Short mmCIF file of C-alpha atoms in Angstrom, two decimals:
data_model
loop_
_atom_site.label_atom_id
_atom_site.label_comp_id
_atom_site.label_asym_id
_atom_site.label_seq_id
_atom_site.Cartn_x
_atom_site.Cartn_y
_atom_site.Cartn_z
CA MET A 1 -58.70 -26.59 20.81
CA THR A 2 -59.99 -23.65 18.81
CA GLU A 3 -63.47 -22.56 19.90
CA VAL A 4 -66.01 -21.08 17.52
CA ILE A 5 -69.24 -19.39 18.63
CA LEU A 6 -71.84 -19.02 15.87
CA VAL A 7 -74.34 -16.29 16.72
CA ARG A 8 -77.58 -15.75 14.86
CA HIS A 9 -78.35 -12.08 14.23
CA GLY A 10 -80.86 -10.25 16.42
CA GLN A 11 -84.48 -9.97 15.38
CA ALA A 12 -84.82 -8.24 12.02
CA SER A 13 -87.80 -6.21 10.76
CA PHE A 14 -90.07 -8.91 9.37
CA GLY A 15 -93.09 -7.51 7.57
CA SER A 16 -91.52 -4.10 6.97
CA ASP A 17 -90.16 -2.69 3.72
CA HIS A 18 -86.62 -3.11 5.07
CA TYR A 19 -86.33 -6.57 6.60
CA ASP A 20 -82.54 -6.43 6.94
CA ARG A 21 -82.66 -3.72 9.62
CA LEU A 22 -82.58 -4.84 13.26
CA SER A 23 -85.78 -4.23 15.18
CA ASP A 24 -85.65 -2.48 18.55
CA ARG A 25 -85.88 -5.91 20.15
CA GLY A 26 -83.08 -7.17 17.93
CA ARG A 27 -80.82 -4.41 19.22
CA LEU A 28 -81.68 -5.30 22.80
CA GLN A 29 -80.84 -8.94 22.08
CA ALA A 30 -77.38 -8.01 20.81
CA GLN A 31 -76.77 -5.78 23.82
CA ALA A 32 -77.87 -8.60 26.15
CA LEU A 33 -75.21 -10.83 24.58
CA LYS A 34 -72.56 -8.15 25.10
CA GLU A 35 -73.48 -7.69 28.77
CA HIS A 36 -73.57 -11.42 29.41
CA TRP A 37 -70.16 -11.98 27.84
CA GLN A 38 -68.72 -9.11 29.85
CA HIS A 39 -70.21 -10.56 33.03
CA ILE A 40 -68.68 -14.01 32.53
CA GLY A 41 -65.38 -12.61 31.25
CA TRP A 42 -65.66 -14.13 27.79
CA ARG A 43 -63.21 -12.54 25.35
CA PHE A 44 -62.76 -13.36 21.68
CA ASN A 45 -59.50 -13.30 19.76
CA GLN A 46 -61.21 -12.76 16.40
CA ALA A 47 -64.71 -11.76 15.33
CA TYR A 48 -66.40 -12.21 11.95
CA SER A 49 -69.78 -11.42 10.47
CA GLY A 50 -71.59 -11.74 7.20
CA THR A 51 -72.08 -8.56 5.20
CA LEU A 52 -75.86 -8.30 5.65
CA GLU A 53 -76.99 -5.29 7.68
CA ARG A 54 -78.64 -7.37 10.43
CA GLN A 55 -75.47 -9.45 10.86
CA VAL A 56 -73.11 -6.46 10.82
CA ASP A 57 -75.17 -4.48 13.33
CA THR A 58 -75.56 -7.44 15.68
CA ALA A 59 -71.79 -7.91 15.61
CA ARG A 60 -71.14 -4.23 16.26
CA LEU A 61 -73.56 -4.03 19.20
CA ALA A 62 -72.44 -7.31 20.78
CA THR A 63 -68.70 -6.69 20.53
CA GLU A 64 -68.49 -2.87 20.54
CA ASP A 65 -65.83 -3.44 17.84
CA SER A 66 -63.47 -5.14 20.31
CA PRO A 67 -62.27 -7.06 18.42
CA ARG A 68 -63.48 -5.34 15.26
CA PRO A 69 -65.50 -7.91 13.27
CA VAL A 70 -64.22 -8.84 9.82
CA GLN A 71 -67.05 -8.85 7.29
CA ASP A 72 -67.16 -11.93 5.07
CA SER A 73 -69.94 -12.70 2.59
CA ALA A 74 -69.31 -16.44 3.01
CA PHE A 75 -71.44 -16.14 6.17
CA ASN A 76 -74.37 -14.44 4.43
CA GLU A 77 -77.76 -16.12 4.55
CA TYR A 78 -79.54 -17.45 1.47
CA CYS A 79 -82.02 -14.88 0.14
CA ALA A 80 -85.36 -16.18 1.42
CA HIS A 81 -87.58 -14.13 -0.89
CA THR A 82 -85.60 -15.02 -4.00
CA LEU A 83 -85.63 -18.66 -2.92
CA LEU A 84 -89.42 -18.52 -2.46
CA HIS A 85 -89.85 -17.16 -5.97
CA HIS A 86 -87.59 -19.86 -7.46
CA TYR A 87 -88.66 -22.89 -5.43
CA GLY A 88 -91.75 -21.89 -3.48
CA ALA A 89 -95.49 -21.79 -4.05
CA PRO A 90 -97.01 -21.08 -7.47
CA GLU A 91 -97.24 -17.45 -8.54
CA HIS A 92 -100.93 -17.25 -7.60
CA SER A 93 -100.02 -18.00 -3.95
CA PRO A 94 -98.47 -14.77 -2.61
CA ILE A 95 -95.73 -14.70 0.01
CA THR A 96 -97.50 -14.22 3.34
CA GLN A 97 -96.61 -11.63 5.97
CA ASN A 98 -97.80 -13.95 8.74
CA SER A 99 -94.66 -15.25 10.47
CA ARG A 100 -95.88 -18.82 10.98
CA HIS A 101 -97.25 -19.17 7.47
CA PHE A 102 -94.10 -17.61 6.05
CA GLN A 103 -92.02 -20.26 7.84
CA LEU A 104 -94.13 -23.04 6.32
CA GLN A 105 -93.74 -21.56 2.83
CA LEU A 106 -90.02 -21.07 3.34
CA GLU A 107 -89.48 -24.61 4.58
CA GLN A 108 -91.14 -26.10 1.51
CA ALA A 109 -89.05 -23.86 -0.74
CA LEU A 110 -85.89 -24.89 1.13
CA ARG A 111 -86.80 -28.56 0.70
CA ASN A 112 -87.30 -28.06 -3.03
CA TRP A 113 -84.01 -26.15 -3.23
CA ILE A 114 -82.09 -28.92 -1.49
CA HIS A 115 -83.53 -31.73 -3.60
CA THR A 116 -83.60 -30.01 -7.01
CA ALA A 117 -80.64 -30.12 -9.35
CA PRO A 118 -79.07 -26.67 -9.90
CA ASP A 119 -80.56 -24.78 -12.84
CA THR A 120 -78.91 -22.22 -15.07
CA SER A 121 -80.27 -19.22 -13.16
CA SER A 122 -78.08 -16.86 -11.18
CA PHE A 123 -79.63 -17.99 -7.88
CA GLU A 124 -77.17 -19.77 -5.60
CA SER A 125 -77.55 -23.56 -5.50
CA TRP A 126 -77.81 -25.56 -2.28
CA SER A 127 -74.49 -27.27 -2.98
CA HIS A 128 -72.75 -23.91 -3.45
CA PHE A 129 -74.27 -22.48 -0.26
CA ASN A 130 -73.28 -25.59 1.67
CA GLY A 131 -69.78 -25.53 0.22
CA ARG A 132 -69.00 -21.87 0.86
CA VAL A 133 -70.05 -22.12 4.52
CA HIS A 134 -67.89 -25.17 5.23
CA ASP A 135 -64.92 -24.03 3.18
CA ARG A 136 -64.72 -20.69 4.95
CA LEU A 137 -65.19 -22.19 8.41
CA HIS A 138 -62.31 -24.57 7.77
CA GLN A 139 -60.11 -21.78 6.44
CA ILE A 140 -60.71 -19.66 9.53
CA VAL A 141 -60.02 -22.35 12.11
CA GLN A 142 -57.00 -23.67 10.25
CA THR A 143 -55.34 -20.25 10.32
CA ALA A 144 -56.25 -19.54 13.96
CA ALA A 145 -54.02 -20.37 16.91
CA PHE A 146 -54.84 -23.67 18.59
CA ASP A 147 -56.42 -22.11 21.69
CA GLU A 148 -58.12 -19.08 20.15
CA GLN A 149 -61.76 -18.20 20.69
CA LEU A 150 -63.62 -16.98 17.59
CA VAL A 151 -67.12 -15.56 17.16
CA ILE A 152 -69.07 -15.42 13.90
CA PHE A 153 -72.27 -13.37 13.57
CA THR A 154 -74.40 -14.94 10.88
CA SER A 155 -77.88 -16.38 10.24
CA ALA A 156 -79.94 -19.47 10.95
CA GLY A 157 -79.29 -21.18 7.63
CA VAL A 158 -75.52 -20.87 7.96
CA ILE A 159 -75.61 -22.18 11.54
CA ALA A 160 -77.90 -25.08 10.64
CA CYS A 161 -75.65 -25.91 7.68
CA ALA A 162 -72.53 -25.99 9.88
CA VAL A 163 -74.15 -28.08 12.62
CA ALA A 164 -75.71 -30.51 10.15
CA ARG A 165 -72.27 -31.19 8.69
CA VAL A 166 -70.74 -31.76 12.13
CA LEU A 167 -73.54 -34.20 13.05
CA HIS A 168 -73.58 -35.87 9.60
CA LEU A 169 -77.23 -34.95 9.00
CA ASP A 170 -78.98 -34.89 5.64
CA GLY A 171 -81.15 -32.17 4.15
CA GLU A 172 -84.09 -33.00 6.40
CA GLY A 173 -81.78 -32.71 9.39
CA PHE A 174 -80.72 -29.27 8.18
CA LEU A 175 -84.37 -28.22 7.95
CA ALA A 176 -85.12 -29.47 11.47
CA LEU A 177 -82.24 -27.41 12.87
CA ASN A 178 -82.97 -24.34 10.75
CA ARG A 179 -86.57 -23.92 11.90
CA ARG A 180 -85.71 -23.71 15.61
CA ILE A 181 -82.76 -21.34 15.89
CA TYR A 182 -83.51 -18.34 18.09
CA ASN A 183 -82.47 -14.81 17.25
CA ALA A 184 -79.17 -13.94 18.99
CA SER A 185 -78.65 -17.54 20.08
CA ALA A 186 -75.15 -18.97 20.42
CA THR A 187 -73.96 -22.30 19.01
CA HIS A 188 -70.62 -23.57 20.29
CA LEU A 189 -68.19 -25.59 18.15
CA THR A 190 -64.66 -26.72 18.84
CA TYR A 191 -62.02 -27.63 16.29
CA GLY A 192 -59.14 -29.99 16.97
CA ARG A 193 -57.23 -32.88 15.43
CA SER A 194 -60.40 -34.84 14.76
CA GLY A 195 -62.19 -31.88 13.17
CA PHE A 196 -65.26 -30.05 14.42
CA SER A 197 -67.30 -31.07 17.45
CA LEU A 198 -70.55 -29.61 18.77
CA LEU A 199 -70.52 -28.45 22.40
CA GLY A 200 -73.75 -26.47 22.48
CA PHE A 201 -76.60 -25.56 20.16
CA ASN A 202 -79.03 -22.62 20.14
CA ASP A 203 -78.11 -21.35 23.62
CA VAL A 204 -80.25 -18.41 24.79
CA GLY A 205 -79.13 -18.22 28.41
CA ALA A 206 -78.09 -14.58 28.02
CA LEU A 207 -81.52 -13.66 26.65
CA ARG A 208 -83.43 -15.55 29.36
CA LEU A 209 -81.50 -13.65 32.02
CA ALA A 210 -82.29 -10.34 30.33
CA GLY A 211 -86.01 -11.11 29.98
CA PRO A 212 -88.25 -13.72 28.30
CA GLU A 213 -89.57 -11.08 25.88
CA LEU A 214 -86.20 -11.29 24.10
CA LEU A 215 -86.82 -14.87 22.95
CA THR A 216 -87.84 -14.70 19.29
CA TYR A 217 -87.51 -16.79 16.15
CA ARG A 218 -88.35 -14.07 13.60
#
C-alpha cells in the first residue's frame, strides 16, 4: 500500500504582523520531526508542501530537502482572516488576538462557511476547498508506486478535510477534527485497492520525546 503522512506546519507567529512566519518554537518542532524520523529510519520517496511560508519552511527543516519537497497550492490552508471577515462576527466585533477567543470566532466562521451557499465573491467556497484537497490527494497516490511513502506538509484544515472524508464525517465532524490538530503533528493514511484508510491521527510522539514545551495548537 502507498503510505501518506500529513504533517501540520510548525507553530506560526500568531499575534504578530507576519503570521505566516514560523516562530522559534515552530522551527524546533520541525527539527524534532527530522531527528525523530532519522532515529527510526523513516525515509520518504516523495515530499510535498503547500506554498504558504509556514508550510514550506516546515518541510525544508524537517526533510533538509531530501527529498526536495514539491510545492503545491492545493495543500494551502483556507485564509482564516478573510474567512472571518466574510462569515464571522459582525464588523463591530473585532478579530481578537487572544488565541482561545480567536479559535471560537474562527470555528463559528467555519461553520457558517460550510453551511452557506457559495456567493459571488472571490473567496473560496467550502465545496471548492474540499474538492481541491481530495482531488490532489487522489492524483498523488494514483501516480505513486504501490509501496511508496509520501509526506505532505500542510495545515490543520487540509488534514481535517482529508480525515473527515476517509471517516465519512460531515461538516461538524470536520470542525471537531480541525480544532484539535497539534502543530507539527503527523496523521498517517494508507491507500490501496479499497481507497484511503486512517492508521493514525494527530501523532505528536516526536514532540513529546523532544520536550512537552513543543506541544502547541497555535
